[in-house]
């Protein structure tokens, strides 16, 4: 039996490919288009979400007012929080893959030298083993801070986190037993070229589990305070760190120790016409989109940072939407069954009669992170700007 295949599609493709004797211009990665107005690189050196002077820090009651300050990036602020915990509490342990060497993102740099190999050490390449060991340490009264090298690798440890760590206090009943002090740190999110196994944002998987707390900071100063609060918490905490901000986000950070309360959202910017709820790196995109939309449409937009994704601060979000009448939820992780779905549903329940337009969700598309398409997969300034426009015009 013979098969006849038409060559017409191939000829048409070749005509397009070799039109005028050369291939059309192409880009290996999903880089920004030339002459873009909205989707331009984020200038972290002057971004208003970061505290570029001590005076801006002192204006925020979250930070110690009498402290001195130093400019730090995200990994340095996390390193400072780890160092403080190790220095002030001998029960603190820090471990994970390559942690003794400083970690792939340098968050544990010099800790093994200062505190010794019995308190800061490497582990085998076994995420299930890392978390299981951490749970056992916490059950014996230690304060283990375990690192999963990339959030993409956490899935083998899911059983330990869901069936052991999250259920510990419930199972102990009125004995008072808990595994507080257990913090599992992991870098998450897109960097532009991480592809399938170095770009994932799995936070929504953990927000479904009672007994776990899920935290995701946006900046160095917030990360230090939230991490110290997580270490002091009586519940196990999943602490996700946007790895694209490790070196990019630099701001003034208090040198003193301080804690930022968990499960408390922050009103980053006040407004009266719309509420945008987000967390982590997309807050910088939201801020840029808001600046453009306010200039173009003459509106005022309120921006909220959830900070803790579970249990999250419903009261602050509902009060904001009741005031503004419109809401958009933005996150980098996939839109299906994401954090935005829970927030949007809660807004519908708690502020329905105040709404002037349907609640909108913006997230990554429900697909895997392809190397060449990473930037197209997650929300950008243009998508946020367009959603603001549609919501205002509804």
Tab-separated table of C-alpha atoms in Angstrom:
chain	number	residue	atom	x	y	z
A	1	UNK	CA	0.000	0.000	0.000
A	2	UNK	CA	1.429	3.376	-0.970
A	3	UNK	CA	0.772	6.721	0.691
A	4	UNK	CA	0.705	10.010	-1.187
A	5	UNK	CA	1.817	13.107	0.726
A	6	UNK	CA	1.203	16.598	-0.601
A	7	UNK	CA	4.283	18.822	-0.671
A	8	UNK	CA	2.285	22.036	-1.078
A	9	UNK	CA	2.368	22.998	2.643
A	10	UNK	CA	6.136	22.435	2.705
A	11	UNK	CA	6.618	24.579	-0.414
A	12	UNK	CA	4.497	27.350	1.117
A	13	UNK	CA	6.506	27.193	4.348
A	14	UNK	CA	9.784	27.420	2.441
A	15	UNK	CA	8.521	30.397	0.480
A	16	UNK	CA	7.750	32.213	3.730
A	17	UNK	CA	11.002	31.121	5.354
A	18	UNK	CA	13.235	32.174	2.503
A	19	UNK	CA	11.303	35.214	1.285
A	20	UNK	CA	13.738	37.770	-0.117
A	21	UNK	CA	16.588	35.353	0.413
A	22	UNK	CA	16.850	35.407	4.209
A	23	UNK	CA	15.156	34.025	7.292
A	24	UNK	CA	12.828	36.284	9.234
A	25	UNK	CA	14.215	37.818	12.425
A	26	UNK	CA	13.802	35.563	15.443
A	27	UNK	CA	14.608	35.563	19.138
A	28	UNK	CA	15.805	32.532	21.053
A	29	UNK	CA	13.945	33.593	24.183
A	30	UNK	CA	10.744	35.497	24.827
A	31	UNK	CA	12.539	38.799	25.193
A	32	UNK	CA	10.894	42.198	25.315
A	33	UNK	CA	9.860	43.782	21.995
A	34	UNK	CA	11.672	46.906	20.818
A	35	UNK	CA	10.106	50.296	21.626
A	36	UNK	CA	7.747	48.771	24.208
A	37	UNK	CA	5.785	51.230	26.352
A	38	UNK	CA	4.574	48.932	29.126
A	39	UNK	CA	6.594	45.712	28.989
A	40	UNK	CA	9.951	47.238	29.748
A	41	UNK	CA	12.528	45.867	32.211
A	42	UNK	CA	11.754	46.542	35.867
A	43	UNK	CA	14.145	49.151	37.283
A	44	UNK	CA	14.607	47.810	40.786
A	45	UNK	CA	17.200	50.491	41.575
A	46	UNK	CA	14.479	53.131	41.835
A	47	UNK	CA	11.285	51.122	42.207
A	48	UNK	CA	8.834	52.596	44.743
A	49	UNK	CA	8.109	49.177	46.290
A	50	UNK	CA	11.655	49.097	47.658
A	51	UNK	CA	12.973	51.281	50.485
A	52	UNK	CA	15.865	53.169	48.985
A	53	UNK	CA	16.427	55.402	52.024
A	54	UNK	CA	16.243	54.904	55.802
A	55	UNK	CA	13.504	57.545	55.997
A	56	UNK	CA	11.118	55.412	53.946
A	57	UNK	CA	11.748	52.473	56.294
A	58	UNK	CA	11.073	54.611	59.345
A	59	UNK	CA	7.740	55.630	57.842
A	60	UNK	CA	6.630	51.991	58.039
A	61	UNK	CA	5.676	50.801	61.512
A	62	UNK	CA	6.595	47.207	60.587
A	63	UNK	CA	10.270	47.999	61.086
A	64	UNK	CA	12.221	48.906	64.273
A	65	UNK	CA	12.442	52.677	64.382
A	66	UNK	CA	15.668	52.895	66.392
A	67	UNK	CA	17.654	50.452	64.250
A	68	UNK	CA	20.497	51.282	61.934
A	69	UNK	CA	20.123	50.212	58.316
A	70	UNK	CA	22.210	48.699	55.557
A	71	UNK	CA	21.599	48.107	51.860
A	72	UNK	CA	21.023	44.427	51.186
A	73	UNK	CA	19.625	42.270	48.426
A	74	UNK	CA	17.174	39.465	49.069
A	75	UNK	CA	19.652	36.648	49.649
A	76	UNK	CA	21.674	38.819	52.033
A	77	UNK	CA	18.564	39.671	54.063
A	78	UNK	CA	17.662	35.988	54.316
A	79	UNK	CA	21.237	35.194	55.298
A	80	UNK	CA	20.975	37.826	58.034
A	81	UNK	CA	17.784	36.270	59.407
A	82	UNK	CA	19.350	32.793	59.425
A	83	UNK	CA	22.461	34.154	61.125
A	84	UNK	CA	20.409	35.870	63.825
A	85	UNK	CA	18.455	32.700	64.577
A	86	UNK	CA	21.614	30.587	64.751
A	87	UNK	CA	23.340	33.148	66.973
A	88	UNK	CA	20.487	33.647	69.437
A	89	UNK	CA	19.064	30.130	69.714
A	90	UNK	CA	21.356	27.107	69.902
A	91	UNK	CA	18.443	24.868	68.902
A	92	UNK	CA	18.502	26.315	65.363
A	93	UNK	CA	19.786	24.048	62.575
A	94	UNK	CA	20.213	24.940	58.897
A	95	UNK	CA	20.614	22.183	56.330
A	96	UNK	CA	19.909	21.123	52.763
A	97	UNK	CA	21.645	20.325	49.507
A	98	UNK	CA	24.897	22.361	49.245
A	99	UNK	CA	23.853	24.535	52.198
A	100	UNK	CA	27.237	24.227	53.893
A	101	UNK	CA	28.836	25.631	50.749
A	102	UNK	CA	26.559	28.676	50.831
A	103	UNK	CA	23.764	27.279	48.696
A	104	UNK	CA	23.271	27.794	44.974
A	105	UNK	CA	21.836	31.268	45.663
A	106	UNK	CA	24.260	32.093	48.519
A	107	UNK	CA	21.562	32.384	51.176
A	108	UNK	CA	23.580	30.307	53.653
A	109	UNK	CA	26.935	31.867	52.794
A	110	UNK	CA	29.547	31.682	55.604
A	111	UNK	CA	27.097	30.155	58.086
A	112	UNK	CA	28.932	26.830	58.325
A	113	UNK	CA	32.203	28.658	58.960
A	114	UNK	CA	30.738	30.668	61.843
A	115	UNK	CA	28.459	28.081	63.458
A	116	UNK	CA	30.115	24.778	62.606
A	117	UNK	CA	29.224	21.656	60.704
A	118	UNK	CA	26.991	20.287	63.478
A	119	UNK	CA	24.481	23.112	62.994
A	120	UNK	CA	24.899	24.005	59.304
A	121	UNK	CA	25.414	21.033	57.037
A	122	UNK	CA	24.778	19.402	53.682
A	123	UNK	CA	22.296	16.596	53.139
A	124	UNK	CA	21.935	13.833	50.561
A	125	UNK	CA	19.938	14.587	47.419
A	126	UNK	CA	16.648	13.446	48.935
A	127	UNK	CA	13.902	16.007	49.478
A	128	UNK	CA	11.758	13.450	51.311
A	129	UNK	CA	14.680	12.709	53.592
A	130	UNK	CA	15.445	16.399	54.180
A	131	UNK	CA	11.895	17.212	55.283
A	132	UNK	CA	11.433	13.978	57.230
A	133	UNK	CA	14.642	14.669	59.146
A	134	UNK	CA	13.481	18.258	59.786
A	135	UNK	CA	10.155	17.054	61.208
A	136	UNK	CA	11.958	14.688	63.556
A	137	UNK	CA	14.272	17.466	64.746
A	138	UNK	CA	11.336	19.816	65.383
A	139	UNK	CA	9.495	17.088	67.304
A	140	UNK	CA	12.504	16.882	69.620
A	141	UNK	CA	12.461	20.627	70.306
A	142	UNK	CA	14.950	21.825	67.703
A	143	UNK	CA	14.312	24.662	65.239
A	144	UNK	CA	15.222	23.152	61.866
A	145	UNK	CA	15.379	25.395	58.813
A	146	UNK	CA	15.477	23.071	55.814
A	147	UNK	CA	16.236	24.228	52.298
A	148	UNK	CA	14.802	22.639	49.173
A	149	UNK	CA	17.192	23.749	46.456
A	150	UNK	CA	14.371	24.617	44.015
A	151	UNK	CA	10.633	24.587	44.672
A	152	UNK	CA	10.366	22.386	41.575
A	153	UNK	CA	12.005	19.573	43.595
A	154	UNK	CA	9.688	19.633	46.602
A	155	UNK	CA	7.201	17.033	45.364
A	156	UNK	CA	8.964	13.941	46.788
A	157	UNK	CA	8.610	15.645	50.196
A	158	UNK	CA	4.897	16.324	49.775
A	159	UNK	CA	3.865	13.285	51.786
A	160	UNK	CA	6.050	14.332	54.714
A	161	UNK	CA	4.680	17.874	54.679
A	162	UNK	CA	0.998	16.963	54.240
A	163	UNK	CA	0.678	13.755	56.248
A	164	UNK	CA	3.218	14.428	58.990
A	165	UNK	CA	4.124	18.096	59.456
A	166	UNK	CA	0.670	19.573	58.824
A	167	UNK	CA	-1.138	17.054	61.050
A	168	UNK	CA	1.252	17.140	64.002
A	169	UNK	CA	-0.523	19.633	66.280
A	170	UNK	CA	-3.950	18.186	65.425
A	171	UNK	CA	-2.765	14.688	66.242
A	172	UNK	CA	-1.223	15.824	69.536
A	173	UNK	CA	-4.580	17.147	70.759
A	174	UNK	CA	-4.385	18.869	74.129
A	175	UNK	CA	-0.879	17.653	74.920
A	176	UNK	CA	0.557	20.919	73.592
A	177	UNK	CA	2.927	19.099	71.284
A	178	UNK	CA	3.900	20.867	68.067
A	179	UNK	CA	6.730	21.138	65.581
A	180	UNK	CA	6.958	24.920	65.628
A	181	UNK	CA	10.258	26.254	64.389
A	182	UNK	CA	10.154	23.984	61.339
A	183	UNK	CA	10.643	26.172	58.268
A	184	UNK	CA	11.071	24.763	54.779
A	185	UNK	CA	12.648	27.364	52.501
A	186	UNK	CA	12.595	27.076	48.734
A	187	UNK	CA	13.358	29.376	45.758
A	188	UNK	CA	10.413	29.656	43.383
A	189	UNK	CA	9.168	31.367	40.267
A	190	UNK	CA	10.310	32.388	36.841
A	191	UNK	CA	13.708	33.768	35.923
A	192	UNK	CA	13.203	33.948	32.154
A	193	UNK	CA	15.102	30.786	31.241
A	194	UNK	CA	14.360	28.174	33.891
A	195	UNK	CA	12.137	25.959	31.730
A	196	UNK	CA	10.349	22.913	33.113
A	197	UNK	CA	12.304	22.238	36.299
A	198	UNK	CA	13.558	25.612	37.536
A	199	UNK	CA	10.573	27.959	37.120
A	200	UNK	CA	7.636	26.525	39.022
A	201	UNK	CA	5.454	28.302	41.578
A	202	UNK	CA	3.759	25.524	43.591
A	203	UNK	CA	2.384	27.657	46.432
A	204	UNK	CA	-1.276	26.864	45.707
A	205	UNK	CA	-0.660	23.169	46.433
A	206	UNK	CA	0.300	24.016	50.015
A	207	UNK	CA	-2.494	26.547	50.627
A	208	UNK	CA	-4.969	23.636	50.507
A	209	UNK	CA	-3.431	22.028	53.594
A	210	UNK	CA	-4.592	23.046	57.107
A	211	UNK	CA	-1.729	23.021	59.576
A	212	UNK	CA	0.800	24.576	57.196
A	213	UNK	CA	1.511	28.258	56.852
A	214	UNK	CA	2.611	29.528	53.454
A	215	UNK	CA	4.650	32.733	53.167
A	216	UNK	CA	6.043	34.513	50.104
A	217	UNK	CA	7.837	37.883	50.561
A	218	UNK	CA	8.325	40.600	47.962
A	219	UNK	CA	11.523	42.324	49.127
A	220	UNK	CA	14.630	41.997	51.329
A	221	UNK	CA	13.226	43.905	54.322
A	222	UNK	CA	9.928	42.000	54.216
A	223	UNK	CA	11.760	38.681	53.812
A	224	UNK	CA	13.902	39.182	56.913
A	225	UNK	CA	10.951	40.041	59.161
A	226	UNK	CA	8.692	37.334	57.762
A	227	UNK	CA	11.389	34.660	58.007
A	228	UNK	CA	12.119	35.476	61.653
A	229	UNK	CA	8.365	35.378	62.368
A	230	UNK	CA	8.158	32.008	60.609
A	231	UNK	CA	10.961	30.576	62.737
A	232	UNK	CA	9.155	31.763	65.886
A	233	UNK	CA	5.799	30.335	64.765
A	234	UNK	CA	4.324	27.223	66.409
A	235	UNK	CA	3.210	25.878	63.036
A	236	UNK	CA	5.413	24.492	60.233
A	237	UNK	CA	5.969	27.143	57.572
A	238	UNK	CA	6.557	26.844	53.827
A	239	UNK	CA	8.704	29.868	53.015
A	240	UNK	CA	8.924	30.544	49.280
A	241	UNK	CA	11.478	32.998	47.923
A	242	UNK	CA	11.177	34.585	44.433
A	243	UNK	CA	14.589	33.709	43.077
A	244	UNK	CA	14.526	36.411	40.409
A	245	UNK	CA	14.690	38.923	43.295
A	246	UNK	CA	17.673	37.362	45.101
A	247	UNK	CA	20.088	39.844	43.535
A	248	UNK	CA	17.785	42.226	41.671
A	249	UNK	CA	15.865	43.628	44.666
A	250	UNK	CA	18.127	45.810	46.835
A	251	UNK	CA	16.919	48.084	49.613
A	252	UNK	CA	17.624	49.396	53.096
A	253	UNK	CA	17.172	46.655	55.698
A	254	UNK	CA	17.231	47.121	59.499
A	255	UNK	CA	20.276	45.562	61.116
A	256	UNK	CA	18.274	44.710	64.242
A	257	UNK	CA	16.078	41.625	64.417
A	258	UNK	CA	12.350	42.161	63.917
A	259	UNK	CA	9.287	40.128	63.050
A	260	UNK	CA	6.525	40.970	60.586
A	261	UNK	CA	3.261	39.325	61.694
A	262	UNK	CA	2.136	36.345	59.639
A	263	UNK	CA	-1.333	36.217	58.057
A	264	UNK	CA	-1.432	40.003	57.766
A	265	UNK	CA	-1.644	41.676	54.360
A	266	UNK	CA	-0.024	45.045	53.727
A	267	UNK	CA	-1.665	47.964	51.952
A	268	UNK	CA	1.287	48.899	49.763
A	269	UNK	CA	-0.526	51.754	48.046
A	270	UNK	CA	-3.890	53.257	48.872
A	271	UNK	CA	-6.554	53.942	46.235
A	272	UNK	CA	-10.300	54.407	45.825
A	273	UNK	CA	-11.380	53.027	42.428
A	274	UNK	CA	-9.962	49.497	42.332
A	275	UNK	CA	-8.108	46.929	44.452
A	276	UNK	CA	-5.298	44.785	43.077
A	277	UNK	CA	-4.222	41.857	45.261
A	278	UNK	CA	-0.897	40.153	44.600
A	279	UNK	CA	2.280	38.828	46.235
A	280	UNK	CA	5.950	38.298	45.427
A	281	UNK	CA	7.537	39.493	42.196
A	282	UNK	CA	4.270	40.279	40.314
A	283	UNK	CA	3.749	43.175	42.720
A	284	UNK	CA	6.424	45.059	40.781
A	285	UNK	CA	4.551	44.432	37.525
A	286	UNK	CA	1.293	45.512	39.160
A	287	UNK	CA	2.913	48.710	40.389
A	288	UNK	CA	4.122	49.587	36.876
A	289	UNK	CA	0.722	48.805	35.351
A	290	UNK	CA	-1.018	50.905	38.014
A	291	UNK	CA	1.249	53.886	37.349
A	292	UNK	CA	0.434	53.754	33.624
A	293	UNK	CA	-3.304	53.184	34.156
A	294	UNK	CA	-3.650	55.985	36.679
A	295	UNK	CA	-1.978	58.372	34.263
A	296	UNK	CA	-4.028	57.250	31.241
A	297	UNK	CA	-7.458	56.818	32.865
A	298	UNK	CA	-7.381	59.236	35.788
A	299	UNK	CA	-8.143	56.569	38.376
A	300	UNK	CA	-6.791	55.619	41.799
A	301	UNK	CA	-5.799	51.981	42.439
A	302	UNK	CA	-5.123	50.303	45.784
A	303	UNK	CA	-2.390	47.652	45.862
A	304	UNK	CA	-2.305	44.891	48.502
A	305	UNK	CA	0.505	42.449	49.260
A	306	UNK	CA	-0.870	39.233	50.794
A	307	UNK	CA	2.564	38.227	52.172
A	308	UNK	CA	1.070	35.143	53.864
A	309	UNK	CA	-0.872	33.011	51.399
A	310	UNK	CA	-2.327	30.664	54.009
A	311	UNK	CA	-3.960	31.462	56.316
A	312	UNK	CA	-4.423	34.727	54.430
A	313	UNK	CA	-5.780	38.075	55.598
A	314	UNK	CA	-9.378	38.081	54.327
A	315	UNK	CA	-10.419	41.057	56.414
A	316	UNK	CA	-7.970	43.509	54.852
A	317	UNK	CA	-8.838	42.344	51.327
A	318	UNK	CA	-12.606	42.464	51.859
A	319	UNK	CA	-12.459	45.902	53.461
A	320	UNK	CA	-10.432	47.236	50.563
A	321	UNK	CA	-12.830	45.862	47.925
A	322	UNK	CA	-15.840	47.151	49.827
A	323	UNK	CA	-14.241	50.579	49.543
A	324	UNK	CA	-13.171	50.426	45.884
A	325	UNK	CA	-15.860	48.198	44.327
A	326	UNK	CA	-13.499	46.474	41.893
A	327	UNK	CA	-10.866	43.767	42.333
A	328	UNK	CA	-8.125	42.024	40.355
A	329	UNK	CA	-5.970	39.204	41.739
A	330	UNK	CA	-2.556	38.680	40.126
A	331	UNK	CA	-0.083	35.851	40.635
A	332	UNK	CA	2.630	34.119	38.629
A	333	UNK	CA	1.534	30.549	39.309
A	334	UNK	CA	-0.990	28.832	37.070
A	335	UNK	CA	-4.466	30.332	37.123
A	336	UNK	CA	-6.320	27.024	37.514
A	337	UNK	CA	-7.163	26.367	41.193
A	338	UNK	CA	-4.636	29.001	42.193
A	339	UNK	CA	-4.472	31.447	45.089
A	340	UNK	CA	-6.460	33.897	42.961
A	341	UNK	CA	-9.421	31.519	42.788
A	342	UNK	CA	-9.687	31.401	46.579
A	343	UNK	CA	-9.285	35.161	46.950
A	344	UNK	CA	-11.815	35.883	44.186
A	345	UNK	CA	-14.376	33.502	45.689
A	346	UNK	CA	-13.958	35.084	49.113
A	347	UNK	CA	-14.437	38.559	47.632
A	348	UNK	CA	-17.649	37.394	45.956
A	349	UNK	CA	-18.881	36.094	49.313
A	350	UNK	CA	-17.807	39.065	51.416
A	351	UNK	CA	-18.173	42.076	49.135
A	352	UNK	CA	-20.681	41.068	46.453
A	353	UNK	CA	-23.080	43.966	47.000
A	354	UNK	CA	-20.206	46.442	46.745
A	355	UNK	CA	-18.875	45.177	43.423
A	356	UNK	CA	-19.121	47.372	40.315
A	357	UNK	CA	-17.558	44.710	38.053
A	358	UNK	CA	-16.725	40.988	38.145
A	359	UNK	CA	-13.591	40.021	40.065
A	360	UNK	CA	-10.762	39.348	37.624
A	361	UNK	CA	-7.931	36.825	37.948
A	362	UNK	CA	-4.571	37.022	36.216
A	363	UNK	CA	-2.078	34.179	36.470
A	364	UNK	CA	0.192	31.961	34.489
A	365	UNK	CA	-1.502	29.976	31.747
A	366	UNK	CA	-2.519	26.410	32.588
A	367	UNK	CA	0.463	24.844	30.895
A	368	UNK	CA	4.026	23.871	31.688
A	369	UNK	CA	6.834	26.406	31.523
A	370	UNK	CA	8.463	26.099	28.105
A	371	UNK	CA	11.979	27.498	27.806
A	372	UNK	CA	11.322	29.712	24.784
A	373	UNK	CA	7.902	30.853	25.978
A	374	UNK	CA	8.472	31.547	29.666
A	375	UNK	CA	7.831	35.287	29.501
A	376	UNK	CA	4.629	34.739	27.522
A	377	UNK	CA	3.369	32.247	30.103
A	378	UNK	CA	3.200	34.553	33.120
A	379	UNK	CA	1.395	37.890	33.604
A	380	UNK	CA	3.163	40.974	32.350
A	381	UNK	CA	2.535	44.707	32.671
A	382	UNK	CA	0.438	44.838	29.500
A	383	UNK	CA	-1.913	42.054	30.610
A	384	UNK	CA	-2.402	43.742	33.974
A	385	UNK	CA	-2.928	47.153	32.339
A	386	UNK	CA	-5.501	45.723	29.905
A	387	UNK	CA	-7.359	44.026	32.757
A	388	UNK	CA	-7.474	47.296	34.697
A	389	UNK	CA	-8.914	49.000	31.603
A	390	UNK	CA	-11.571	46.330	31.010
A	391	UNK	CA	-12.591	46.295	34.659
A	392	UNK	CA	-13.001	50.071	34.782
A	393	UNK	CA	-15.022	50.034	31.550
A	394	UNK	CA	-17.388	47.259	32.624
